PDB file of C-alpha atoms in Angstrom:
ATOM      1  CA  MET A 266     154.398 120.579 100.065  1.00  0.00           C
ATOM      2  CA  ALA A 267     151.169 118.699  98.222  1.00  0.00           C
ATOM      3  CA  ALA A 268     149.952 119.632  94.731  1.00  0.00           C
ATOM      4  CA  GLU A 269     146.768 121.379  95.345  1.00  0.00           C
ATOM      5  CA  GLN A 270     144.084 119.097  94.361  1.00  0.00           C
ATOM      6  CA  THR A 271     141.266 120.723  91.564  1.00  0.00           C
ATOM      7  CA  HIS A 272     138.654 119.518  90.189  1.00  0.00           C
ATOM      8  CA  ASP A 273     135.557 119.660  88.421  1.00  0.00           C
ATOM      9  CA  VAL A 274     132.090 120.640  90.167  1.00  0.00           C
ATOM     10  CA  ALA A 275     130.134 118.933  88.431  1.00  0.00           C
ATOM     11  CA  ALA A 276     131.664 115.231  88.695  1.00  0.00           C
ATOM     12  CA  CYS A 277     130.613 115.793  92.339  1.00  0.00           C
ATOM     13  CA  LYS A 278     126.899 115.665  91.399  1.00  0.00           C
ATOM     14  CA  ARG A 279     124.945 112.823  93.079  1.00  0.00           C
ATOM     15  CA  VAL A 280     122.289 111.466  91.616  1.00  0.00           C
ATOM     16  CA  ASP A 281     118.717 112.216  92.298  1.00  0.00           C
ATOM     17  CA  ASP A 282     117.383 111.028  95.074  1.00  0.00           C
ATOM     18  CA  GLY A 283     113.650 110.330  93.580  1.00  0.00           C
ATOM     19  CA  ILE A 284     115.097 108.492  90.722  1.00  0.00           C
ATOM     20  CA  THR A 285     117.581 105.678  92.894  1.00  0.00           C
ATOM     21  CA  ARG A 286     114.639 105.340  94.908  1.00  0.00           C
ATOM     22  CA  VAL A 287     112.246 104.994  91.936  1.00  0.00           C
ATOM     23  CA  PHE A 288     114.932 102.353  90.209  1.00  0.00           C
ATOM     24  CA  GLN A 289     115.596 100.677  93.770  1.00  0.00           C
ATOM     25  CA  LEU A 290     111.862  99.645  93.336  1.00  0.00           C
ATOM     26  CA  LEU A 291     111.144  99.604  89.856  1.00  0.00           C
ATOM     27  CA  GLY A 292     114.607  98.294  88.796  1.00  0.00           C
ATOM     28  CA  LYS A 293     113.712  94.979  90.550  1.00  0.00           C
ATOM     29  CA  ARG A 294     112.872  92.125  88.334  1.00  0.00           C
ATOM     30  CA  TRP A 295     109.442  91.384  87.778  1.00  0.00           C
ATOM     31  CA  ASN A 296     107.980  94.764  89.719  1.00  0.00           C
ATOM     32  CA  GLY A 297     107.819  96.987  86.110  1.00  0.00           C
ATOM     33  CA  PRO A 298     105.914  93.578  84.302  1.00  0.00           C
ATOM     34  CA  ILE A 299     103.244  93.294  87.715  1.00  0.00           C
ATOM     35  CA  LEU A 300     102.674  97.274  87.523  1.00  0.00           C
ATOM     36  CA  SER A 301     102.082  97.118  83.573  1.00  0.00           C
ATOM     37  CA  VAL A 302      99.856  94.031  83.834  1.00  0.00           C
ATOM     38  CA  LEU A 303      97.876  95.911  86.240  1.00  0.00           C
ATOM     39  CA  GLN A 304      97.325  99.035  84.276  1.00  0.00           C
ATOM     40  CA  GLU A 305      94.814  97.122  82.550  1.00  0.00           C
ATOM     41  CA  GLN A 306      92.516  96.122  85.222  1.00  0.00           C
ATOM     42  CA  SER A 307      92.698  94.848  88.472  1.00  0.00           C
ATOM     43  CA  ALA A 308      93.927  90.649  88.509  1.00  0.00           C
ATOM     44  CA  TYR A 309      93.469  87.562  90.395  1.00  0.00           C
ATOM     45  CA  PHE A 310      96.686  85.834  91.305  1.00  0.00           C
ATOM     46  CA  THR A 311      96.368  83.067  88.941  1.00  0.00           C
ATOM     47  CA  ASP A 312      96.081  85.605  86.141  1.00  0.00           C
ATOM     48  CA  LEU A 313      98.509  87.674  86.825  1.00  0.00           C
ATOM     49  CA  ARG A 314     101.343  84.225  86.719  1.00  0.00           C
ATOM     50  CA  ARG A 315      99.820  83.400  83.835  1.00  0.00           C
ATOM     51  CA  ALA A 316     100.243  86.734  82.566  1.00  0.00           C
ATOM     52  CA  ILE A 317     103.822  87.006  83.364  1.00  0.00           C
ATOM     53  CA  PRO A 318     105.913  84.034  82.116  1.00  0.00           C
ATOM     54  CA  GLY A 319     108.856  82.973  83.943  1.00  0.00           C
ATOM     55  CA  ILE A 320     107.692  84.109  87.536  1.00  0.00           C
ATOM     56  CA  SER A 321     107.435  81.814  90.131  1.00  0.00           C
ATOM     57  CA  GLU A 322     104.643  81.878  92.815  1.00  0.00           C
ATOM     58  CA  ARG A 323     106.815  82.598  95.404  1.00  0.00           C
ATOM     59  CA  MET A 324     108.716  85.340  93.479  1.00  0.00           C
ATOM     60  CA  LEU A 325     104.906  86.802  92.456  1.00  0.00           C
ATOM     61  CA  SER A 326     104.147  86.663  95.875  1.00  0.00           C
ATOM     62  CA  ASP A 327     107.058  88.203  97.562  1.00  0.00           C
ATOM     63  CA  ARG A 328     106.815  91.264  94.845  1.00  0.00           C
ATOM     64  CA  LEU A 329     103.148  92.047  95.679  1.00  0.00           C
ATOM     65  CA  ALA A 330     103.796  92.296  98.959  1.00  0.00           C
ATOM     66  CA  GLU A 331     106.493  94.325  98.174  1.00  0.00           C
ATOM     67  CA  LEU A 332     104.970  96.890  95.711  1.00  0.00           C
ATOM     68  CA  GLY A 333     101.839  96.863  98.557  1.00  0.00           C
ATOM     69  CA  ALA A 334     104.113  97.757 101.177  1.00  0.00           C
ATOM     70  CA  ALA A 335     105.267 100.683  98.905  1.00  0.00           C
ATOM     71  CA  GLY A 336     101.950 101.851  98.439  1.00  0.00           C
ATOM     72  CA  LEU A 337     101.141 100.761  94.647  1.00  0.00           C
ATOM     73  CA  VAL A 338      98.936  97.593  95.024  1.00  0.00           C
ATOM     74  CA  LEU A 339      96.219  96.483  96.820  1.00  0.00           C
ATOM     75  CA  ARG A 340      95.130  93.411  97.686  1.00  0.00           C
ATOM     76  CA  GLU A 341      91.489  92.582  97.680  1.00  0.00           C
ATOM     77  CA  VAL A 342      90.181  89.422  99.373  1.00  0.00           C
ATOM     78  CA  ASP A 343      87.030  88.114  97.566  1.00  0.00           C
ATOM     79  CA  GLU A 344      84.913  85.971  99.989  1.00  0.00           C
ATOM     80  CA  GLY A 345      83.883  83.261  98.009  1.00  0.00           C
ATOM     81  CA  PRO A 346      82.677  80.221  98.266  1.00  0.00           C
ATOM     82  CA  PRO A 347      85.914  80.031  97.139  1.00  0.00           C
ATOM     83  CA  LEU A 348      87.993  82.368  98.131  1.00  0.00           C
ATOM     84  CA  ARG A 349      90.078  84.161  95.861  1.00  0.00           C
ATOM     85  CA  VAL A 350      92.671  87.221  96.049  1.00  0.00           C
ATOM     86  CA  SER A 351      92.858  89.754  93.578  1.00  0.00           C
ATOM     87  CA  TYR A 352      95.456  92.668  93.318  1.00  0.00           C
ATOM     88  CA  ARG A 353      94.956  96.107  91.426  1.00  0.00           C
ATOM     89  CA  LEU A 354      96.582  99.671  92.038  1.00  0.00           C
ATOM     90  CA  THR A 355      96.408 101.925  94.211  1.00  0.00           C
ATOM     91  CA  GLY A 356      95.914 105.970  93.058  1.00  0.00           C
ATOM     92  CA  ALA A 357      99.989 106.179  93.256  1.00  0.00           C
ATOM     93  CA  GLY A 358     100.089 103.032  91.312  1.00  0.00           C
ATOM     94  CA  ALA A 359      98.218 104.036  88.542  1.00  0.00           C
ATOM     95  CA  ALA A 360     100.055 107.215  88.033  1.00  0.00           C
ATOM     96  CA  LEU A 361     102.805 105.611  87.131  1.00  0.00           C
ATOM     97  CA  GLU A 362     100.733 104.413  83.615  1.00  0.00           C
ATOM     98  CA  PRO A 363     102.070 107.359  81.435  1.00  0.00           C
ATOM     99  CA  ALA A 364     106.081 106.438  82.849  1.00  0.00           C
ATOM    100  CA  LEU A 365     105.083 102.980  81.930  1.00  0.00           C
ATOM    101  CA  ARG A 366     104.436 103.468  78.560  1.00  0.00           C
ATOM    102  CA  GLU A 367     106.789 105.755  77.883  1.00  0.00           C
ATOM    103  CA  LEU A 368     109.374 103.522  78.995  1.00  0.00           C
ATOM    104  CA  GLY A 369     108.071 100.934  76.413  1.00  0.00           C
ATOM    105  CA  ASP A 370     107.816 103.155  74.152  1.00  0.00           C
ATOM    106  CA  TRP A 371     111.525 103.750  74.300  1.00  0.00           C
ATOM    107  CA  ALA A 372     112.227 100.536  74.491  1.00  0.00           C
ATOM    108  CA  LYS A 373     110.345  99.454  71.506  1.00  0.00           C
ATOM    109  CA  HIS A 374     112.574 102.017  69.978  1.00  0.00           C
ATOM    110  CA  HIS A 375     115.851 101.532  71.619  1.00  0.00           C
ATOM    111  CA  LEU A 376     116.668  98.201  72.889  1.00  0.00           C
ATOM    112  CA  PRO A 377     117.224  95.479  70.733  1.00  0.00           C
ATOM    113  CA  ASP A 378     114.186  92.760  70.264  1.00  0.00           C
ATOM    114  CA  ASP A 379     114.454  89.645  72.237  1.00  0.00           C
ATOM    115  CA  PRO A 380     114.512  86.929  69.897  1.00  0.00           C
ATOM    116  CA  GLY A 381     112.918  84.239  71.990  1.00  0.00           C
ATOM    117  CA  CYS A 382     110.463  86.508  72.837  1.00  0.00           C
ATOM    118  CA  PRO A 383     106.869  86.796  70.269  1.00  0.00           C
ATOM    119  CA  LYS A 384     106.218  90.803  69.363  1.00  0.00           C
ATOM    120  CA  ASN A 385     103.044  92.668  71.465  1.00  0.00           C
ATOM    121  CA  GLY A 386     101.139  94.622  69.310  1.00  0.00           C
TER     122      GLY A 386
END
């Protein structure tokens, strides 16, 4: 007869569904920095690209589309000429501001500095 297995019920606790969903979106490279830049004000595509060193045009376009589909970023076409596209946060995207600020503050205190990046403010 096999021995009866016992285990700690707390060991079976699952990760909160909300945490899983938020990090599936915000955990992707570039999404956090894009949202952070847009917290300040709306921005044209070229301004976003300049503000986020290392991101390619293709990746920025893909991430903006993804953040738009998630309901966090709104794409607006300025008729022109010249025709220009700007991006701004929706109400849901703007509501992330306190959480992003707290994460940034936490990182300043608990994560080592990247020697290749100059410090901001």
